[in-house]
PDB file of C-alpha atoms in Angstrom:
ATOM      1  CA  MET A   7    -237.368 148.115  14.762  1.00 61.00           C
ATOM      2  CA  LYS A   8    -234.601 145.496  15.048  1.00 56.00           C
ATOM      3  CA  GLN A   9    -233.813 145.874  11.357  1.00 57.00           C
ATOM      4  CA  LEU A  10    -233.550 149.638  11.676  1.00 51.00           C
ATOM      5  CA  LEU A  11    -231.275 149.349  14.692  1.00 48.00           C
ATOM      6  CA  THR A  12    -229.100 146.776  12.905  1.00 49.00           C
ATOM      7  CA  PHE A  13    -228.869 149.030   9.838  1.00 49.00           C
ATOM      8  CA  MET A  14    -227.897 152.029  11.960  1.00 50.00           C
ATOM      9  CA  MET A  15    -225.225 150.061  13.825  1.00 49.00           C
ATOM     10  CA  LEU A  16    -223.733 148.731  10.594  1.00 45.00           C
ATOM     11  CA  SER A  17    -223.715 152.238   9.101  1.00 45.00           C
ATOM     12  CA  ILE A  18    -221.935 153.682  12.116  1.00 46.00           C
ATOM     13  CA  PHE A  19    -219.393 150.837  12.096  1.00 41.00           C
ATOM     14  CA  THR A  20    -218.751 151.242   8.370  1.00 41.00           C
ATOM     15  CA  LEU A  21    -218.296 155.000   8.624  1.00 39.00           C
ATOM     16  CA  GLY A  22    -216.024 154.621  11.630  1.00 40.00           C
ATOM     17  CA  CYS A  23    -213.794 152.127   9.835  1.00 44.00           C
ATOM     18  CA  ALA A  24    -213.883 153.730   6.403  1.00 51.00           C
ATOM     19  CA  GLN A  25    -210.662 154.770   4.820  1.00 59.00           C
ATOM     20  CA  LYS A  26    -209.977 158.469   5.088  1.00 66.00           C
ATOM     21  CA  THR A  27    -207.982 160.262   2.410  1.00 69.00           C
ATOM     22  CA  PRO A  28    -205.056 162.080   4.023  1.00 67.00           C
ATOM     23  CA  GLU A  29    -205.534 165.839   4.126  1.00 70.00           C
ATOM     24  CA  VAL A  30    -201.926 166.522   3.107  1.00 69.00           C
ATOM     25  CA  GLN A  31    -200.700 165.005  -0.157  1.00 77.00           C
ATOM     26  CA  ARG A  32    -196.966 164.748   0.446  1.00 83.00           C
ATOM     27  CA  THR A  33    -194.412 164.994  -2.362  1.00 91.00           C
ATOM     28  CA  GLN A  34    -191.272 164.062  -0.418  1.00 95.00           C
ATOM     29  CA  PHE A  35    -190.328 161.762   2.443  1.00 96.00           C
ATOM     30  CA  SER A  36    -189.064 162.966   5.805  1.00 96.00           C
ATOM     31  CA  LYS A  37    -185.614 161.968   7.035  1.00 97.00           C
ATOM     32  CA  GLU A  38    -187.266 159.777   9.704  1.00 97.00           C
ATOM     33  CA  ALA A  39    -189.452 158.054   7.124  1.00 97.00           C
ATOM     34  CA  LEU A  40    -186.439 157.365   4.886  1.00 97.00           C
ATOM     35  CA  ASN A  41    -184.526 155.884   7.829  1.00 98.00           C
ATOM     36  CA  GLN A  42    -187.320 153.417   8.621  1.00 98.00           C
ATOM     37  CA  LYS A  43    -186.069 149.830   8.471  1.00 98.00           C
ATOM     38  CA  LEU A  44    -187.854 146.965   6.801  1.00 98.00           C
ATOM     39  CA  GLU A  45    -186.746 143.372   6.385  1.00 97.00           C
ATOM     40  CA  ASP A  46    -186.279 141.484   3.159  1.00 96.00           C
ATOM     41  CA  GLU A  47    -187.173 137.819   2.708  1.00 94.00           C
ATOM     42  CA  ASN A  48    -183.814 136.767   4.152  1.00 94.00           C
ATOM     43  CA  GLY A  49    -184.337 138.789   7.329  1.00 94.00           C
ATOM     44  CA  LYS A  50    -181.804 141.462   6.332  1.00 96.00           C
ATOM     45  CA  ASN A  51    -182.614 144.996   7.492  1.00 97.00           C
ATOM     46  CA  ILE A  52    -182.860 147.668   4.822  1.00 98.00           C
ATOM     47  CA  SER A  53    -183.979 151.286   5.051  1.00 98.00           C
ATOM     48  CA  VAL A  54    -186.592 152.904   2.855  1.00 98.00           C
ATOM     49  CA  GLN A  55    -183.791 155.190   1.598  1.00 98.00           C
ATOM     50  CA  GLU A  56    -181.732 152.168   0.487  1.00 98.00           C
ATOM     51  CA  ILE A  57    -184.758 150.708  -1.311  1.00 98.00           C
ATOM     52  CA  LEU A  58    -185.384 153.996  -3.111  1.00 98.00           C
ATOM     53  CA  ASN A  59    -181.695 154.278  -4.020  1.00 98.00           C
ATOM     54  CA  GLN A  60    -181.884 150.856  -5.698  1.00 97.00           C
ATOM     55  CA  HIS A  61    -184.625 152.229  -7.973  1.00 98.00           C
ATOM     56  CA  LYS A  62    -183.304 155.746  -8.541  1.00 96.00           C
ATOM     57  CA  GLY A  63    -183.728 156.772 -12.164  1.00 97.00           C
ATOM     58  CA  LYS A  64    -186.791 154.534 -12.535  1.00 97.00           C
ATOM     59  CA  VAL A  65    -190.468 155.040 -11.836  1.00 98.00           C
ATOM     60  CA  LEU A  66    -191.414 152.942  -8.811  1.00 98.00           C
ATOM     61  CA  VAL A  67    -194.789 151.734  -7.557  1.00 98.00           C
ATOM     62  CA  ILE A  68    -195.009 150.764  -3.893  1.00 98.00           C
ATOM     63  CA  ASP A  69    -197.802 148.334  -3.080  1.00 98.00           C
ATOM     64  CA  PHE A  70    -198.737 148.038   0.622  1.00 97.00           C
ATOM     65  CA  TRP A  71    -200.475 144.762   1.365  1.00 97.00           C
ATOM     66  CA  ALA A  72    -200.865 141.760   3.680  1.00 97.00           C
ATOM     67  CA  GLY A  73    -202.108 138.192   3.297  1.00 96.00           C
ATOM     68  CA  TRP A  74    -204.727 138.731   6.016  1.00 97.00           C
ATOM     69  CA  CYS A  75    -206.209 141.712   4.138  1.00 96.00           C
ATOM     70  CA  ARG A  76    -209.194 140.646   2.046  1.00 96.00           C
ATOM     71  CA  ASP A  77    -209.178 143.903   0.039  1.00 96.00           C
ATOM     72  CA  CYS A  78    -205.474 143.376  -0.748  1.00 96.00           C
ATOM     73  CA  LEU A  79    -206.067 139.839  -1.966  1.00 96.00           C
ATOM     74  CA  GLN A  80    -208.960 140.978  -4.154  1.00 96.00           C
ATOM     75  CA  ALA A  81    -206.689 143.663  -5.640  1.00 96.00           C
ATOM     76  CA  LEU A  82    -203.783 141.294  -6.423  1.00 95.00           C
ATOM     77  CA  PRO A  83    -204.982 140.322  -9.938  1.00 96.00           C
ATOM     78  CA  LYS A  84    -205.468 143.986 -10.906  1.00 96.00           C
ATOM     79  CA  ALA A  85    -202.086 144.883  -9.406  1.00 96.00           C
ATOM     80  CA  GLU A  86    -200.563 142.158 -11.557  1.00 96.00           C
ATOM     81  CA  GLU A  87    -202.279 143.626 -14.619  1.00 97.00           C
ATOM     82  CA  LEU A  88    -200.830 147.048 -13.773  1.00 97.00           C
ATOM     83  CA  GLU A  89    -197.402 145.456 -13.491  1.00 97.00           C
ATOM     84  CA  LYS A  90    -197.724 143.652 -16.842  1.00 97.00           C
ATOM     85  CA  LYS A  91    -199.003 146.809 -18.534  1.00 97.00           C
ATOM     86  CA  ASN A  92    -195.916 148.690 -17.306  1.00 97.00           C
ATOM     87  CA  PRO A  93    -192.874 146.436 -17.864  1.00 96.00           C
ATOM     88  CA  ASN A  94    -190.451 149.383 -17.606  1.00 95.00           C
ATOM     89  CA  ILE A  95    -191.699 150.339 -14.149  1.00 97.00           C
ATOM     90  CA  ASP A  96    -190.302 148.891 -10.926  1.00 98.00           C
ATOM     91  CA  PHE A  97    -192.693 147.486  -8.339  1.00 98.00           C
ATOM     92  CA  VAL A  98    -191.943 146.790  -4.691  1.00 98.00           C
ATOM     93  CA  PHE A  99    -194.246 145.264  -2.140  1.00 98.00           C
ATOM     94  CA  PHE A 100    -194.333 146.408   1.485  1.00 98.00           C
ATOM     95  CA  SER A 101    -196.015 143.819   3.664  1.00 97.00           C
ATOM     96  CA  LEU A 102    -197.839 144.511   6.894  1.00 97.00           C
ATOM     97  CA  GLU A 103    -197.891 140.902   8.049  1.00 97.00           C
ATOM     98  CA  ARG A 104    -197.820 140.414  11.789  1.00 95.00           C
ATOM     99  CA  SER A 105    -194.833 138.056  11.865  1.00 96.00           C
ATOM    100  CA  LYS A 106    -191.926 136.856   9.730  1.00 96.00           C
ATOM    101  CA  GLU A 107    -193.581 133.440   9.486  1.00 96.00           C
ATOM    102  CA  LYS A 108    -196.785 134.995   8.130  1.00 97.00           C
ATOM    103  CA  PHE A 109    -194.742 137.140   5.733  1.00 97.00           C
ATOM    104  CA  ASP A 110    -192.926 134.070   4.367  1.00 96.00           C
ATOM    105  CA  SER A 111    -196.161 132.089   4.204  1.00 96.00           C
ATOM    106  CA  SER A 112    -198.038 134.838   2.331  1.00 96.00           C
ATOM    107  CA  LEU A 113    -195.264 135.229  -0.223  1.00 97.00           C
ATOM    108  CA  GLU A 114    -195.468 131.520  -0.963  1.00 96.00           C
ATOM    109  CA  ARG A 115    -199.247 131.259  -0.809  1.00 96.00           C
ATOM    110  CA  PHE A 116    -199.930 134.237  -3.109  1.00 96.00           C
ATOM    111  CA  ASN A 117    -197.102 133.619  -5.596  1.00 94.00           C
ATOM    112  CA  MET A 118    -195.124 136.694  -4.560  1.00 95.00           C
ATOM    113  CA  LYS A 119    -191.693 135.046  -4.205  1.00 94.00           C
ATOM    114  CA  GLU A 120    -190.467 136.363  -7.561  1.00 95.00           C
ATOM    115  CA  LYS A 121    -191.280 139.952  -6.627  1.00 96.00           C
ATOM    116  CA  GLU A 122    -189.311 142.449  -4.538  1.00 97.00           C
ATOM    117  CA  ASN A 123    -190.769 142.122  -1.052  1.00 97.00           C
ATOM    118  CA  TYR A 124    -190.142 143.749   2.309  1.00 98.00           C
ATOM    119  CA  TRP A 125    -192.046 143.719   5.563  1.00 97.00           C
ATOM    120  CA  PHE A 126    -192.361 146.040   8.515  1.00 96.00           C
ATOM    121  CA  ALA A 127    -190.977 143.912  11.344  1.00 94.00           C
ATOM    122  CA  SER A 128    -191.637 146.935  13.563  1.00 91.00           C
ATOM    123  CA  GLY A 129    -195.367 146.644  12.882  1.00 90.00           C
ATOM    124  CA  TRP A 130    -197.910 149.000  11.387  1.00 92.00           C
ATOM    125  CA  LYS A 131    -197.017 151.981  13.554  1.00 94.00           C
ATOM    126  CA  ASN A 132    -193.578 153.229  12.552  1.00 95.00           C
ATOM    127  CA  ASP A 133    -191.944 156.406  11.259  1.00 96.00           C
ATOM    128  CA  PHE A 134    -192.591 155.626   7.597  1.00 97.00           C
ATOM    129  CA  ASN A 135    -196.220 154.567   7.875  1.00 96.00           C
ATOM    130  CA  ASN A 136    -197.007 157.394  10.280  1.00 95.00           C
ATOM    131  CA  TYR A 137    -195.446 159.931   7.918  1.00 95.00           C
ATOM    132  CA  ILE A 138    -197.463 158.742   4.906  1.00 95.00           C
ATOM    133  CA  ASP A 139    -200.674 158.514   6.949  1.00 94.00           C
ATOM    134  CA  LEU A 140    -201.078 154.802   6.276  1.00 94.00           C
ATOM    135  CA  ASN A 141    -204.541 154.096   7.617  1.00 92.00           C
ATOM    136  CA  TRP A 142    -205.683 151.293   5.342  1.00 92.00           C
ATOM    137  CA  ILE A 143    -204.389 148.698   2.936  1.00 96.00           C
ATOM    138  CA  PRO A 144    -204.129 148.127   0.090  1.00 97.00           C
ATOM    139  CA  ARG A 145    -202.427 151.397  -0.693  1.00 97.00           C
ATOM    140  CA  TYR A 146    -200.358 152.366  -3.701  1.00 98.00           C
ATOM    141  CA  MET A 147    -197.788 155.111  -4.171  1.00 98.00           C
ATOM    142  CA  VAL A 148    -195.927 156.144  -7.313  1.00 98.00           C
ATOM    143  CA  ILE A 149    -192.375 157.386  -6.844  1.00 98.00           C
ATOM    144  CA  ASP A 150    -190.644 159.370  -9.577  1.00 98.00           C
ATOM    145  CA  GLN A 151    -187.143 158.905 -10.978  1.00 97.00           C
ATOM    146  CA  LYS A 152    -185.669 161.228  -8.316  1.00 97.00           C
ATOM    147  CA  SER A 153    -187.319 159.371  -5.405  1.00 97.00           C
ATOM    148  CA  ASN A 154    -190.014 162.006  -4.898  1.00 97.00           C
ATOM    149  CA  ILE A 155    -193.650 161.079  -4.366  1.00 97.00           C
ATOM    150  CA  ALA A 156    -195.557 161.528  -7.629  1.00 97.00           C
ATOM    151  CA  LYS A 157    -198.828 159.844  -6.566  1.00 97.00           C
ATOM    152  CA  TYR A 158    -199.303 159.892  -2.825  1.00 96.00           C
ATOM    153  CA  TYR A 159    -202.559 158.087  -2.275  1.00 95.00           C
ATOM    154  CA  ALA A 160    -204.383 155.388  -4.188  1.00 96.00           C
ATOM    155  CA  ILE A 161    -206.381 152.527  -2.702  1.00 95.00           C
ATOM    156  CA  SER A 162    -206.788 150.438  -5.819  1.00 96.00           C
ATOM    157  CA  PRO A 163    -204.462 149.417  -8.626  1.00 96.00           C
ATOM    158  CA  GLU A 164    -207.363 150.353 -10.915  1.00 96.00           C
ATOM    159  CA  ASP A 165    -207.200 154.007  -9.839  1.00 96.00           C
ATOM    160  CA  PRO A 166    -206.758 155.763 -13.222  1.00 97.00           C
ATOM    161  CA  GLU A 167    -204.501 158.365 -11.579  1.00 97.00           C
ATOM    162  CA  ILE A 168    -201.813 155.695 -11.088  1.00 97.00           C
ATOM    163  CA  GLN A 169    -201.528 155.040 -14.821  1.00 97.00           C
ATOM    164  CA  LYS A 170    -201.825 158.759 -15.654  1.00 97.00           C
ATOM    165  CA  THR A 171    -198.989 159.500 -13.230  1.00 97.00           C
ATOM    166  CA  ILE A 172    -196.820 156.721 -14.688  1.00 98.00           C
ATOM    167  CA  ASP A 173    -197.488 157.903 -18.250  1.00 97.00           C
ATOM    168  CA  LYS A 174    -196.665 161.510 -17.326  1.00 97.00           C
ATOM    169  CA  LEU A 175    -193.389 160.473 -15.675  1.00 97.00           C
ATOM    170  CA  LEU A 176    -192.314 158.431 -18.696  1.00 95.00           C
ATOM    171  CA  LYS A 177    -192.725 161.313 -21.179  1.00 91.00           C
TER     172      LYS A 177
END
C-alpha cells in the first residue's frame, strides 16, 4: 500500500511540474517583450530589441539556461554540438540565475565566458519571459534574419526541428 501511495504521489508531482507546450506559437515579439532589459557580463543594461538588432541579417538561436538547472547542464554538450554544426549561426545565452554573482560564477564554472551572455536581473517573471510563456528551462528559440520567431518552442538542443528551421532559413 505504501508503494502504491508513493507511486501515486510521485506521478501527481511529476505531472504538476511537467513542462507544458505553449498553446500559442508566436512568430513575433511584442513591444513590451522587446523593451525588456537584461544585463551583460559587465552589468550594462541592454534591451532584447538591441540584442536582436546586433544579430539582424543572421539566424540567431537563443538558449535559456541557468547553472542551477540540472536539465540545462545536461543539455550543454548537445548545445555545443549544435553550435559547432552551425558556425554561420549566432548563438546568445539568456541566463535565469538568481543573482549577478551566480551569473558570473556559472559563466566561469561552465566555460561560457567566450559566448554572448545576458541575464535577467529582473528575475524569471518579466515582460519578455511572460510573453514567450517561459515555463521551463532549458528552452531554445530560433530567430530569423528579420528578427522574427522562426522556431518558438524547443526544450532540447537535439530537437530536430531546430536544425530543420536553421536549414530552411539558410536556403
